[in-house]
Tab-separated table of C-alpha atoms in Angstrom:
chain	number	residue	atom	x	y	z
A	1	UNK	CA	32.609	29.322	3.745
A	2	UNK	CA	34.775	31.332	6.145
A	3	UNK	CA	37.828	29.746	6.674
A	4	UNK	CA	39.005	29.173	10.317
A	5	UNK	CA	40.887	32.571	10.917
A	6	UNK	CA	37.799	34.271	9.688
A	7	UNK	CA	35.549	32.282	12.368
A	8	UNK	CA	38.185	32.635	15.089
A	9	UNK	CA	38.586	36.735	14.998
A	10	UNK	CA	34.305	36.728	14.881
A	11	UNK	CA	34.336	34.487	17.692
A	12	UNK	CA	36.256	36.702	19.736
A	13	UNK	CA	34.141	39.984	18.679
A	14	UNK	CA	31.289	37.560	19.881
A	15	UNK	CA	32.604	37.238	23.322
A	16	UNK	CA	33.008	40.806	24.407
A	17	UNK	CA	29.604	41.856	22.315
A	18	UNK	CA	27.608	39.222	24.110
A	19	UNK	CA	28.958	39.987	27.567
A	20	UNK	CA	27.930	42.847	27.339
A	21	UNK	CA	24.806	43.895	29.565
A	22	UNK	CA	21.699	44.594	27.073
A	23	UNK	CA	17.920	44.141	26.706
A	24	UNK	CA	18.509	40.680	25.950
A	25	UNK	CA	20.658	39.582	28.792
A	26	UNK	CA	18.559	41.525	31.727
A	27	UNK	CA	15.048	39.723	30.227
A	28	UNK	CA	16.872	36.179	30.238
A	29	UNK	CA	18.191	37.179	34.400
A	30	UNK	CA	15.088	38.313	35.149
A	31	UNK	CA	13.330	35.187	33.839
A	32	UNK	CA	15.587	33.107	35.145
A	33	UNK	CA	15.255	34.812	38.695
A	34	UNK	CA	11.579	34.639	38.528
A	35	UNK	CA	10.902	31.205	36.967
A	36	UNK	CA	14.327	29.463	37.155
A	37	UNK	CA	16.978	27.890	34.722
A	38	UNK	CA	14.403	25.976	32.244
A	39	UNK	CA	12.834	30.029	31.768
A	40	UNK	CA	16.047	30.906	31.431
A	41	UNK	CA	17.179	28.736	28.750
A	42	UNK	CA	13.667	28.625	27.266
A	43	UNK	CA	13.960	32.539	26.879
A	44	UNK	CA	17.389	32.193	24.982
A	45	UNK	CA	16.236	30.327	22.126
A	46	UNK	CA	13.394	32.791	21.524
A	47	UNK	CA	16.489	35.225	21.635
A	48	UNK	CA	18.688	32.851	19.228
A	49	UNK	CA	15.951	32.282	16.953
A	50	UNK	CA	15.642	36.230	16.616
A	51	UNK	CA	19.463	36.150	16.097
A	52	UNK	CA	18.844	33.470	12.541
A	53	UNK	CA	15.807	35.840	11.845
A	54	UNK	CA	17.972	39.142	11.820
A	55	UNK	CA	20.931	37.057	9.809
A	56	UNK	CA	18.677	35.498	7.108
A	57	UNK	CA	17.293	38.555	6.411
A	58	UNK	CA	20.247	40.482	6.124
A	59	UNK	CA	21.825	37.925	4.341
A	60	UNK	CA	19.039	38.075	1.605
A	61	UNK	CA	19.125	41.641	1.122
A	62	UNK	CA	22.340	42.215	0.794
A	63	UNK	CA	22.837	39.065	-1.267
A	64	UNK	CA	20.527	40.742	-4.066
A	65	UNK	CA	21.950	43.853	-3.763
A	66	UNK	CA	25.128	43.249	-3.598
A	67	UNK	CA	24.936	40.766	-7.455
A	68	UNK	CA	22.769	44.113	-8.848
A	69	UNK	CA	25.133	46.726	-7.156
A	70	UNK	CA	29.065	45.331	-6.559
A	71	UNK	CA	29.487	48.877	-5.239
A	72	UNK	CA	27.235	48.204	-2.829
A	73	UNK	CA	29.172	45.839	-0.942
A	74	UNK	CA	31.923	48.295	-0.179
A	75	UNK	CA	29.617	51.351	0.651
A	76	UNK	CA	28.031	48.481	3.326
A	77	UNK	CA	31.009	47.666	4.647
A	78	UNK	CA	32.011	51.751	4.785
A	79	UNK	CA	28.339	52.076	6.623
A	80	UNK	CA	29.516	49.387	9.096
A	81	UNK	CA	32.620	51.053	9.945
A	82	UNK	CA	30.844	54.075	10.605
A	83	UNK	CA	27.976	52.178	12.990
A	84	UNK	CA	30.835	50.403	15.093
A	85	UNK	CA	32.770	54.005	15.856
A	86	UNK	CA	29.353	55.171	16.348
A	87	UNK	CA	28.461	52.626	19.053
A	88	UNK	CA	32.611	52.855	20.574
A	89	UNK	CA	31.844	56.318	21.022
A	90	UNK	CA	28.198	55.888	22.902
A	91	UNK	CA	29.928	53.083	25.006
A	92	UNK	CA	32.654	55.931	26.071
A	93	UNK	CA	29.635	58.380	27.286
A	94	UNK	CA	27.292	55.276	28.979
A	95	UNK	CA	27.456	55.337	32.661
A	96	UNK	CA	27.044	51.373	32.667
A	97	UNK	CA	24.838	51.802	35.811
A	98	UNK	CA	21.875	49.799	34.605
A	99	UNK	CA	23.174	46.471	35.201
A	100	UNK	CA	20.955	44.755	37.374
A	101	UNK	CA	17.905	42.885	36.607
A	102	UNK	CA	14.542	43.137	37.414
A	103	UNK	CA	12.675	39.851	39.222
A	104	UNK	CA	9.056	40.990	39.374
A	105	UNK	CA	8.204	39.529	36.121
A	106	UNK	CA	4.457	36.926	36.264
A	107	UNK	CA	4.949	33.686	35.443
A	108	UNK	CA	4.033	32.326	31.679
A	109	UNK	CA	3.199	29.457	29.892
A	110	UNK	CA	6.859	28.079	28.582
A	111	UNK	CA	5.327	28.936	24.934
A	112	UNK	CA	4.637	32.462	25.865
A	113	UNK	CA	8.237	32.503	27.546
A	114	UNK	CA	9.654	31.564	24.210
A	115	UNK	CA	7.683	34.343	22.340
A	116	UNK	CA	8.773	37.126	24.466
A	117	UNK	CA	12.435	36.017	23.879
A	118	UNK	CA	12.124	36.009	19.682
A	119	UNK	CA	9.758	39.149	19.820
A	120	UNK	CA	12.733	41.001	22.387
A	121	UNK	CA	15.415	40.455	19.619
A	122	UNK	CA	13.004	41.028	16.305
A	123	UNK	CA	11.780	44.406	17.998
A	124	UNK	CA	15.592	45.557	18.593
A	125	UNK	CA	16.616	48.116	16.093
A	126	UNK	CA	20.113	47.658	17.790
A	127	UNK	CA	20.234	43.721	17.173
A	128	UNK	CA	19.687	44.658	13.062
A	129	UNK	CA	21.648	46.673	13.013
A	130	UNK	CA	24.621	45.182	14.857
A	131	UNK	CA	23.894	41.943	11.980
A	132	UNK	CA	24.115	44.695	9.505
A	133	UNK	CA	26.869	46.505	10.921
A	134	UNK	CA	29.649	43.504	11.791
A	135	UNK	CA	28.355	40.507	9.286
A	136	UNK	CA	29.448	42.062	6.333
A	137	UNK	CA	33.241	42.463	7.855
A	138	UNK	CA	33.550	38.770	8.174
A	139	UNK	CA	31.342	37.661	4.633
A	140	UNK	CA	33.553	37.587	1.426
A	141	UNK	CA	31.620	36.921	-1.976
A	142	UNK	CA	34.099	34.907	-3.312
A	143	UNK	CA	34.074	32.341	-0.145
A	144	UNK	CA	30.681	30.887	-1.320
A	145	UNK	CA	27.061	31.260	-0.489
A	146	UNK	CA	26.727	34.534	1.096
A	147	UNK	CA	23.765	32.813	2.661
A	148	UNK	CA	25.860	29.923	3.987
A	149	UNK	CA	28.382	32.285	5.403
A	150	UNK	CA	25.702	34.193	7.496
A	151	UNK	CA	24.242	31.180	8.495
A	152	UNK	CA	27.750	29.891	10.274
A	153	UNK	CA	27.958	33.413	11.387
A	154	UNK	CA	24.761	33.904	12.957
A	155	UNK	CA	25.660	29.868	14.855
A	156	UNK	CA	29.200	31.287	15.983
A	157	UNK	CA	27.198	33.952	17.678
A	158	UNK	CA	24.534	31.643	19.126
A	159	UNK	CA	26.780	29.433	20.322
A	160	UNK	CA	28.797	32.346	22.000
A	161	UNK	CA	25.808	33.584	23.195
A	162	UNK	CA	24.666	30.047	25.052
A	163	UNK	CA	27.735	30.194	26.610
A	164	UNK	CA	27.568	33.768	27.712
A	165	UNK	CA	24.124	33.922	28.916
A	166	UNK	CA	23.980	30.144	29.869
A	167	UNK	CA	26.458	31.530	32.598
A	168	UNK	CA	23.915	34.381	33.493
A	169	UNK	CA	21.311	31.812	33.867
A	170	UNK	CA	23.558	29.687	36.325
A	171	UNK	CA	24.660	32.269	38.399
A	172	UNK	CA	21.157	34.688	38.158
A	173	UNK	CA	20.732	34.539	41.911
A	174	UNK	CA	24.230	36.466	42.405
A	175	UNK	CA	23.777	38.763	39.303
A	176	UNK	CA	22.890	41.540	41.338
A	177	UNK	CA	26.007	40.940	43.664
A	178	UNK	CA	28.268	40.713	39.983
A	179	UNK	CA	26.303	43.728	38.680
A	180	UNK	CA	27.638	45.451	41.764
A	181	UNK	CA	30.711	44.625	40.907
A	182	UNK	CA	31.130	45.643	37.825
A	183	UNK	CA	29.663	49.318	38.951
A	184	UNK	CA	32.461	49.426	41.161
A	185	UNK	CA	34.415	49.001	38.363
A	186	UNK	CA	33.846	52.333	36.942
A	187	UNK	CA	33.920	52.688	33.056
A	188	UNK	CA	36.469	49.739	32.481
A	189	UNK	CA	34.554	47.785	30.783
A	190	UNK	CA	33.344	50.771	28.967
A	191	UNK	CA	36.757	51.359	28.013
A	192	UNK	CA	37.245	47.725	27.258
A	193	UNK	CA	34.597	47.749	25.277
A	194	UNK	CA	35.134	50.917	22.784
A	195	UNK	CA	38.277	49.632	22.178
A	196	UNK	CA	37.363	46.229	20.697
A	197	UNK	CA	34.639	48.570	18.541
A	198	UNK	CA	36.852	50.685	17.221
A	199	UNK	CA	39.596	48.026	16.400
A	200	UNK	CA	36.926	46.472	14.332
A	201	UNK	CA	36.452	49.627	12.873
A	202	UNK	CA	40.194	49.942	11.948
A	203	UNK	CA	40.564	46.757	10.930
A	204	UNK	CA	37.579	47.031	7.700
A	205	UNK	CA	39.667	50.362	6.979
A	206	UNK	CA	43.192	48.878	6.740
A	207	UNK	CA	41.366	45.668	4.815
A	208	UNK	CA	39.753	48.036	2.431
A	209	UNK	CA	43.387	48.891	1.064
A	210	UNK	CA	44.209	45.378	0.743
C-alpha cells in the first residue's frame, strides 16, 4: 500500500489537477445551476464512478504487463513524464477564457443525471490518460497489490474531487462572478499550473536515478 508520504504528495497533485476548470467541472456547474445541489452531487458520482472505471482498468493492464514485461514499468513511467511536460506546456499556450458554465441544460430523470456524469469521464481521452500518465508515479510493485494501490489512489482523488467540486456545487450561482475573476487573473493560474506539471515531471526523472 502507499505509505503516507506517498498519499500526501498525490493528494496535493490532486488539489491543483481537480481545481482546475475542465469538461467535468463545467457539466457538474451547469447541472447544478439548472437543477440544483442534489444534480450537482448526483452528477459527481457518475463522474467518480468514471474515475474507479479509468483506475481499474489501468491498473489491470499495466498489472499484466508490467509481471510479463519489468521493462515495461519504467518505459510507462518515461511515457508519463513525457504526457505531464506535454500537458505543462499546453497549459502555458491556453488562454483559460472558457471558464464559465453553461445553464441551459433540460431537466432529467436523477438516473439519467447520473449516466451523463459516468459517460462524461469514460468518453474523456484526457481523464485516461491523466490515470495513465500520473498513477504509475505514485504505484511501486514492491508496496503490494498494484490493484490495491490504484484503488486508494483513484479514492484520494475522489475524495479530492468531492471536495473540489462539492465547493463548485455550493457556490454554482456565483461561478460566473469567480470565473470572472479568475479571467482577470490573466495566465496565473496557467502559470501555477505548468509548474506543478512539470515538477511532477522532474520529480519521476530525479526518482528514476534513485
Amino acid at each position: 500500500m502507499p505509505d503516507i508520504s506517498t498519499l500526501m504528495l498525490f493528494a496535493a497533485a490532486s488539489v491543483v489537477l481537480t481545481a482546475t476548470p475542465g469538461p467535468d467541472m463545467l457539466l457538474i456547474a451547469s447541472r447544478s445551476i439548472s437543477q440544483g445541489r442534489s444534480a450537482g452531487f448526483l452528477t459527481y458520482l457518475g463522474i467518480a464512478l468514471g474515475t474507479y472505471s479509468h483506475a481499474l482498468a489501468a491498473a489491470l493492464g499495466l498489472s499484466q504487463l508490467f509481471v510479463a514485461v519489468p521493462v515495461a514499468y519504467e518505459i510507462v513511467r518515461w511515457a508519463g513524464c513525457a504526457y505531464l511536460l506535454y500537458l505543462a506546456w499546453k497549459t502555458l499556450r491556453s488562454d483559460g477564457t472558457a471558464l464559465a458554465p453553461t445553464s441551459d441544460l433540460k431537466r432529467y430523470s436523477p438516473r439519467r443525471i447520473l449516466g451523463e456524469g459516468l459517460a462524461t469521464n469514460l468518453l474523456n481521452p484526457k481523464m485516461a490518460l491523466f490515470v495513465l500518465a500520473l498513477f504509475p508515479q505514485f504505484i511501486r510493485p514492491e508496496a503490494g497489490s498494484m490493484i490495491a494501490q490504484t484503488l486508494v489512489l483513484a479514492t484520494v482523488l475522489n475524495g479530492i474531487g468531492f471536495i473540489v467540486n462539492g465547493s463548485v456545487i455550493l457556490l454554482s450561482s456565483h461561478l460566473r462572478q469567480r470565473a470572472g475573476g479568475l479571467v482577470r487573473l490573466g495566465k496565473l493560474p496557467q502559470y501555477f499550473l505548468a509548474s506543478v506539471l512539470a515538477g511532477l515531471a522532474c520529480r519521476v526523472a530525479l526518482g528514476s536515478r534513485n
